[in-house]
Short mmCIF file of C-alpha atoms in Angstrom, two decimals:
data_model
loop_
_atom_site.label_atom_id
_atom_site.label_comp_id
_atom_site.label_asym_id
_atom_site.label_seq_id
_atom_site.Cartn_x
_atom_site.Cartn_y
_atom_site.Cartn_z
CA MET A 1 137.44 158.31 58.30
CA GLU A 2 134.68 155.78 58.94
CA SER A 3 136.21 153.34 56.47
CA VAL A 4 139.60 153.62 58.24
CA VAL A 5 138.04 152.95 61.65
CA ALA A 6 136.04 150.04 60.23
CA GLY A 7 139.22 148.63 58.66
CA VAL A 8 141.08 148.83 61.98
CA ILE A 9 138.22 147.16 63.85
CA ILE A 10 137.99 144.37 61.27
CA ALA A 11 141.78 143.83 61.43
CA VAL A 12 141.72 143.66 65.26
CA ILE A 13 138.85 141.15 65.18
CA LYS A 14 140.76 139.02 62.64
CA ILE A 15 143.88 139.07 64.84
CA LEU A 16 141.94 138.05 67.96
CA VAL A 17 140.11 135.27 66.10
CA ILE A 18 143.32 133.88 64.56
CA LEU A 19 145.25 134.00 67.86
CA GLY A 20 142.35 132.44 69.75
CA ILE A 21 141.96 129.64 67.22
CA VAL A 22 145.68 128.93 66.77
CA LEU A 23 146.68 128.91 70.44
CA GLY A 24 143.45 127.28 71.67
CA VAL A 25 143.42 124.60 68.99
CA GLY A 26 147.17 124.10 69.38
CA ALA A 27 146.71 123.22 73.06
CA TYR A 28 143.89 120.78 72.33
CA LEU A 29 145.77 119.13 69.49
CA THR A 30 147.93 117.57 72.21
CA TRP A 31 144.79 115.68 73.29
CA VAL A 32 143.97 114.80 69.66
CA GLU A 33 147.44 113.38 69.11
CA ARG A 34 147.36 111.33 72.28
CA LYS A 35 143.96 109.91 71.32
CA VAL A 36 144.99 109.16 67.73
CA ALA A 37 148.24 107.53 68.86
CA ALA A 38 146.38 105.50 71.45
CA HIS A 39 143.82 104.17 69.00
CA ILE A 40 146.56 103.30 66.51
CA GLN A 41 148.18 101.26 69.26
CA ARG A 42 144.83 99.82 70.48
CA ARG A 43 144.65 101.60 73.85
CA PRO A 44 142.22 104.29 75.17
CA GLY A 45 144.57 107.25 75.72
CA PRO A 46 143.62 110.02 78.22
CA MET A 47 140.42 109.01 80.06
CA VAL A 48 140.63 110.36 83.62
CA VAL A 49 140.51 114.18 83.52
CA GLY A 50 137.10 115.01 82.08
CA TRP A 51 134.98 112.92 79.72
CA HIS A 52 137.41 110.85 77.64
CA GLY A 53 140.19 113.08 78.99
CA LEU A 54 138.86 116.27 77.35
CA LEU A 55 140.16 118.42 80.22
CA GLN A 56 143.64 116.88 80.05
CA PRO A 57 145.17 119.81 78.06
CA LEU A 58 143.93 122.23 80.75
CA ALA A 59 145.43 120.05 83.48
CA ASP A 60 148.72 119.87 81.57
CA GLY A 61 148.71 123.66 81.18
CA VAL A 62 148.16 124.21 84.90
CA LYS A 63 150.92 121.71 85.67
CA LEU A 64 153.42 123.44 83.36
CA ILE A 65 152.56 126.93 84.62
CA THR A 66 152.98 125.94 88.28
CA LYS A 67 156.27 124.07 87.84
CA GLU A 68 159.39 125.82 89.07
CA ASP A 69 161.07 127.98 86.43
CA LEU A 70 164.67 126.79 86.48
CA PHE A 71 167.54 128.50 84.65
CA PRO A 72 171.03 127.09 83.96
CA ARG A 73 173.55 128.84 86.22
CA TYR A 74 175.96 129.95 83.51
CA GLY A 75 173.46 130.46 80.71
CA ASN A 76 172.56 133.70 78.93
CA LYS A 77 169.13 134.69 80.29
CA PHE A 78 168.29 137.19 77.54
CA LEU A 79 169.02 134.75 74.69
CA TYR A 80 167.46 131.90 76.69
CA ASN A 81 164.10 133.73 76.71
CA LEU A 82 164.53 135.25 73.25
CA ALA A 83 164.66 131.74 71.74
CA ILE A 84 161.11 131.08 72.95
CA ILE A 85 159.84 134.29 71.34
CA LEU A 86 161.64 133.53 68.07
CA ALA A 87 159.99 130.10 68.03
CA LEU A 88 156.43 131.16 68.90
CA VAL A 89 155.90 134.51 67.15
CA PRO A 90 157.01 133.65 63.56
CA ALA A 91 155.10 130.34 63.61
CA THR A 92 151.92 132.16 64.62
CA LEU A 93 152.45 135.02 62.14
CA VAL A 94 152.30 132.56 59.22
CA PHE A 95 148.53 132.41 59.75
CA ALA A 96 148.36 136.10 58.79
CA VAL A 97 148.57 135.10 55.11
CA VAL A 98 146.42 131.96 55.25
CA PRO A 99 143.07 132.48 53.43
CA PHE A 100 140.30 130.61 55.24
CA GLY A 101 137.58 131.19 52.67
CA PRO A 102 136.22 133.45 49.90
CA GLU A 103 135.45 137.14 50.27
CA PHE A 104 132.06 138.01 51.79
CA GLU A 105 130.08 141.15 52.61
CA LEU A 106 129.02 142.15 56.14
CA PHE A 107 127.14 145.36 56.97
CA GLY A 108 128.15 146.81 53.63
CA TYR A 109 131.86 146.05 54.05
CA LYS A 110 133.68 143.50 51.89
CA ILE A 111 135.77 141.22 54.09
CA LYS A 112 138.44 138.75 53.06
CA PRO A 113 138.90 135.97 55.67
CA ILE A 114 142.65 136.54 55.65
CA LEU A 115 144.51 138.92 57.92
CA THR A 116 146.59 140.48 55.15
CA ASP A 117 146.49 139.60 51.45
CA VAL A 118 149.97 140.67 50.39
CA ASN A 119 151.25 139.89 46.89
CA VAL A 120 154.41 138.26 48.30
CA ALA A 121 152.66 136.08 50.90
CA LEU A 122 154.70 132.94 50.23
CA LEU A 123 157.96 134.86 50.55
CA LEU A 124 156.71 136.01 53.94
CA VAL A 125 155.82 132.42 54.90
CA PHE A 126 159.29 131.07 54.16
CA GLY A 127 160.98 134.14 55.61
CA LEU A 128 159.17 133.58 58.90
CA GLY A 129 159.79 129.84 58.71
CA SER A 130 163.53 130.33 58.37
CA LEU A 131 163.60 132.15 61.73
CA ALA A 132 163.09 128.77 63.39
CA VAL A 133 166.79 128.08 62.77
CA TYR A 134 167.73 131.09 64.92
CA ALA A 135 165.35 130.04 67.72
CA ILE A 136 166.85 126.55 67.85
CA ALA A 137 170.48 127.67 67.58
CA ILE A 138 170.01 130.37 70.25
CA ALA A 139 168.19 127.94 72.58
CA GLY A 140 171.12 125.52 72.40
CA TRP A 141 173.78 128.21 72.78
CA ALA A 142 172.08 130.18 75.58
CA SER A 143 171.72 127.07 77.76
CA ASN A 144 175.54 126.87 77.98
CA SER A 145 175.52 123.08 77.99
CA LYS A 146 177.04 120.67 75.50
CA TYR A 147 173.93 118.49 75.12
CA PRO A 148 171.47 121.20 74.02
CA LEU A 149 174.19 122.76 71.85
CA ILE A 150 174.79 119.50 69.97
CA GLY A 151 171.03 118.94 69.71
CA SER A 152 170.47 122.45 68.34
CA MET A 153 173.18 122.03 65.70
CA ARG A 154 171.68 118.74 64.53
CA LYS A 155 168.20 120.23 64.33
CA ALA A 156 169.42 123.41 62.62
CA GLY A 157 171.19 121.31 59.99
CA ILE A 158 167.97 119.45 59.25
CA ILE A 159 165.90 122.63 58.96
CA ILE A 160 168.42 124.31 56.64
CA SER A 161 168.53 121.22 54.43
CA TYR A 162 164.77 120.87 54.10
CA GLU A 163 164.17 124.62 53.84
CA VAL A 164 165.92 124.44 50.47
CA ALA A 165 163.82 121.44 49.37
CA ILE A 166 160.47 122.91 50.47
CA THR A 167 161.22 126.22 48.75
CA PHE A 168 161.82 124.47 45.42
CA ALA A 169 158.78 122.23 46.01
CA VAL A 170 156.38 125.20 46.00
CA MET A 171 157.81 126.57 42.76
CA GLY A 172 155.54 124.26 40.73
CA PRO A 173 152.24 125.70 42.05
CA LEU A 174 153.72 129.21 41.78
CA ILE A 175 154.51 128.69 38.09
CA LEU A 176 150.98 127.41 37.44
CA ALA A 177 149.31 130.20 39.41
CA GLY A 178 151.61 133.02 38.35
CA THR A 179 151.39 134.75 41.74
CA LEU A 180 152.85 134.66 45.25
CA SER A 181 149.58 135.67 46.89
CA THR A 182 148.04 132.77 48.82
CA TYR A 183 144.52 134.11 48.21
CA GLU A 184 145.14 134.44 44.46
CA ILE A 185 146.66 130.94 44.25
CA VAL A 186 143.36 129.49 45.47
CA GLN A 187 141.45 131.71 43.05
CA ARG A 188 143.61 130.50 40.14
CA GLN A 189 142.87 126.85 40.97
CA ILE A 190 139.15 127.64 41.01
CA GLU A 191 139.38 129.51 37.69
CA GLN A 192 141.44 126.73 36.09
CA ASN A 193 139.11 123.99 37.47
CA LEU A 194 142.18 122.21 38.82
CA TRP A 195 143.62 121.35 42.19
CA TYR A 196 147.36 121.55 41.66
CA ILE A 197 147.87 118.21 43.43
CA TRP A 198 146.69 116.50 40.21
CA VAL A 199 149.62 117.93 38.24
CA GLN A 200 152.04 118.42 41.15
CA PRO A 201 152.24 115.05 42.95
CA ILE A 202 156.05 115.23 43.09
CA GLY A 203 155.95 118.73 44.50
CA PHE A 204 153.46 117.66 47.16
CA VAL A 205 155.54 114.65 48.21
CA VAL A 206 158.64 116.83 48.60
CA PHE A 207 156.58 119.43 50.50
CA LEU A 208 155.19 116.74 52.82
CA PHE A 209 158.60 115.24 53.59
CA SER A 210 160.00 118.72 54.23
CA LEU A 211 157.04 119.50 56.49
CA LEU A 212 157.78 116.38 58.55
CA ALA A 213 161.46 117.29 58.80
CA GLU A 214 160.97 120.95 59.71
CA THR A 215 158.40 120.19 62.40
CA GLY A 216 160.41 117.36 63.94
CA ARG A 217 157.92 114.65 63.11
CA VAL A 218 158.83 111.00 62.59
CA PRO A 219 160.82 109.83 60.69
CA PHE A 220 162.78 113.07 61.09
CA ASP A 221 162.50 113.73 64.85
CA ILE A 222 166.21 113.23 65.50
CA GLN A 223 166.33 116.14 67.98
CA GLU A 224 163.85 114.26 70.17
CA ALA A 225 165.95 111.07 70.25
CA GLU A 226 165.99 110.71 74.03
CA ALA A 227 168.45 107.80 73.96
CA GLU A 228 171.00 109.95 72.14
CA LEU A 229 170.63 113.54 73.41
CA VAL A 230 168.09 113.40 76.25
CA THR A 231 165.54 115.94 74.91
CA GLY A 232 167.73 117.73 72.40
CA PHE A 233 168.06 121.52 72.46
CA THR A 234 165.27 121.95 75.06
CA VAL A 235 166.97 119.91 77.79
CA GLU A 236 167.75 122.98 79.95
CA TYR A 237 164.20 124.38 79.70
CA GLY A 238 161.52 123.59 82.27
CA GLY A 239 157.85 124.25 83.00
CA MET A 240 155.84 126.25 80.48
CA LYS A 241 159.02 127.33 78.65
CA PHE A 242 159.72 123.68 77.92
CA GLY A 243 156.08 123.10 76.90
CA LEU A 244 156.04 125.96 74.39
CA PHE A 245 158.68 124.40 72.13
CA PRO A 246 156.72 121.20 71.29
CA LEU A 247 153.49 123.25 71.18
CA VAL A 248 155.01 125.45 68.48
CA GLU A 249 156.95 122.79 66.61
CA TRP A 250 154.53 119.86 66.68
CA TYR A 251 151.23 121.70 66.49
CA VAL A 252 151.33 125.38 65.47
CA GLU A 253 153.92 124.80 62.72
CA VAL A 254 152.25 121.59 61.51
CA LEU A 255 148.91 123.43 61.35
CA SER A 256 150.36 126.41 59.50
CA LEU A 257 152.27 124.29 56.95
CA SER A 258 149.23 122.02 56.52
CA ALA A 259 147.14 125.10 55.76
CA ILE A 260 149.75 126.29 53.24
CA ALA A 261 149.77 122.82 51.64
CA VAL A 262 145.97 122.96 51.31
CA VAL A 263 146.25 126.39 49.68
CA LEU A 264 148.98 125.32 47.26
CA PHE A 265 147.86 121.83 46.30
CA PHE A 266 144.22 121.26 47.32
CA GLY A 267 142.44 124.39 46.17
CA GLY A 268 142.05 126.02 49.57
CA TRP A 269 138.36 126.40 50.35
CA SER A 270 137.13 124.89 47.05
CA PRO A 271 135.08 121.64 47.16
CA ILE A 272 135.99 118.28 45.56
CA ASN A 273 137.69 118.79 42.21
CA ILE A 274 137.35 116.80 38.97
CA PRO A 275 140.51 117.75 37.03
CA PHE A 276 139.85 120.31 34.25
CA MET A 277 136.09 119.62 34.56
CA GLY A 278 134.85 121.46 37.62
CA PHE A 279 133.93 121.08 41.27
CA VAL A 280 131.42 118.94 43.13
CA ASP A 281 130.14 120.20 46.48
CA PRO A 282 128.45 117.50 48.62
CA LEU A 283 128.18 120.13 51.38
CA PHE A 284 126.11 122.53 49.28
CA PHE A 285 123.37 122.48 51.94
CA LEU A 286 125.68 124.46 54.24
CA GLY A 287 125.35 127.44 51.91
CA PRO A 288 127.90 130.22 52.53
CA PHE A 289 129.57 128.17 55.29
CA SER A 290 130.52 125.39 52.88
CA PRO A 291 133.92 126.86 51.78
CA TYR A 292 135.07 127.28 55.39
CA VAL A 293 134.05 123.73 56.25
CA TRP A 294 135.96 122.42 53.21
CA PHE A 295 139.10 124.31 54.24
CA LEU A 296 138.82 123.01 57.80
CA LEU A 297 138.21 119.43 56.60
CA LYS A 298 141.26 119.46 54.31
CA VAL A 299 143.58 120.82 57.00
CA THR A 300 142.19 118.31 59.52
CA VAL A 301 142.66 115.33 57.19
CA LEU A 302 146.23 116.38 56.37
CA PHE A 303 147.03 116.89 60.05
CA LEU A 304 145.64 113.45 60.95
CA PHE A 305 147.63 111.92 58.08
CA ILE A 306 150.80 113.44 59.55
CA LEU A 307 149.93 111.99 62.96
CA TRP A 308 149.41 108.59 61.34
CA LEU A 309 152.86 108.77 59.76
CA HIS A 310 154.39 109.93 63.03
CA TRP A 311 153.08 106.95 64.99
CA THR A 312 153.81 104.41 62.25
CA LEU A 313 157.28 105.02 60.78
CA PRO A 314 160.66 104.37 62.43
CA ARG A 315 163.16 107.15 63.16
CA TYR A 316 165.99 107.84 60.68
CA ARG A 317 169.60 108.56 61.59
CA ILE A 318 170.95 112.09 61.14
CA ASP A 319 173.08 111.10 58.13
CA GLN A 320 170.09 109.44 56.46
CA ILE A 321 167.94 112.53 57.03
CA THR A 322 170.40 114.92 55.41
CA GLU A 323 171.12 112.50 52.56
CA ILE A 324 167.41 112.29 51.74
CA ALA A 325 167.23 116.09 51.68
CA TRP A 326 170.16 116.75 49.34
CA LYS A 327 170.27 113.55 47.25
CA VAL A 328 166.56 112.73 46.91
CA MET A 329 164.22 115.61 47.76
CA LEU A 330 166.16 118.44 46.16
CA PRO A 331 166.68 116.62 42.81
CA LEU A 332 162.99 115.62 42.79
CA ALA A 333 161.99 119.24 43.40
CA LEU A 334 164.21 120.43 40.51
CA ILE A 335 162.80 117.74 38.19
CA ASN A 336 159.31 118.86 39.19
CA ILE A 337 160.09 122.45 38.18
CA VAL A 338 161.18 121.29 34.72
CA LEU A 339 158.07 119.13 34.29
CA THR A 340 155.88 122.01 35.47
CA ALA A 341 157.34 124.30 32.81
CA ILE A 342 156.26 121.69 30.24
CA ILE A 343 152.69 121.20 31.53
CA ALA A 344 152.06 124.86 32.42
CA PRO A 345 150.77 125.80 28.92
CA VAL A 346 148.18 123.00 29.19
CA VAL A 347 146.91 124.34 32.52
CA TRP A 348 146.87 127.97 31.30
CA ARG A 349 144.90 126.95 28.23
#
């Protein structure tokens, strides 16, 4: 009985920590992006509200909460609100299968820093990710306006296209690891002395392009093309409801997919890897905290790299985006699977 109670308490603490980190960090990543974009373009960014604008996300939150909640006269209110839930909840649930570090012991209990280590974790990740299509389609339909409907169809087409590519892109690491468990995939890379990025560069490139497309980042942010469709499928949303869509799409989803990319290609919480030789840990002085710092550093670097791309590249047209998905990314992902089947025996050895 005690072990059951302890397990429930540990699970509740994990849930609260993950929700606090994801939603809190997600809000402050708006400030990070504005600062990064500003420095790329040689300007200061937010500077007024708090020191270097550190309180700007709080001010933005207050502004969005206090704005009038408008609703289109002939829209479907139930579906209109359901779209927000379908966007926010699945994107947050992805973090349930993200391993933040190795197992440790606390007060006699062994604790894995992952909410639930299921043996089909990656299936769960892509199952939850595919729900984004429903959120976008419902948001456009429920608004009962031609502009959000057209925007939602364009965005849904992009997500469906790149969902196929990203699914095939992760097949390479899965073949090498021989498991769908995110925790075990990291363990396999540690046991094999190999980050999978060294033997899966094609898979990572396809994954990265698909990540940019699914999260609406440049060069694939066609749904945000203001000159074409005002603000895409969110045009009839206002206040905090409008703010939740970019929060989920640009920050929560980018964070979750960046974390999955770190797990699949960069050895999760493991330190710097020398292929087939071993690991070098310059942060050894941090002791048991070192793995968590490594995981955080990798996710941060990947997130900043995505911001750099976003504020550097031009926007593609809708036909170019879908062509890249079906004629470039998908064939590359299939070629990668064949090459992986050839190199897999070398890795297993």
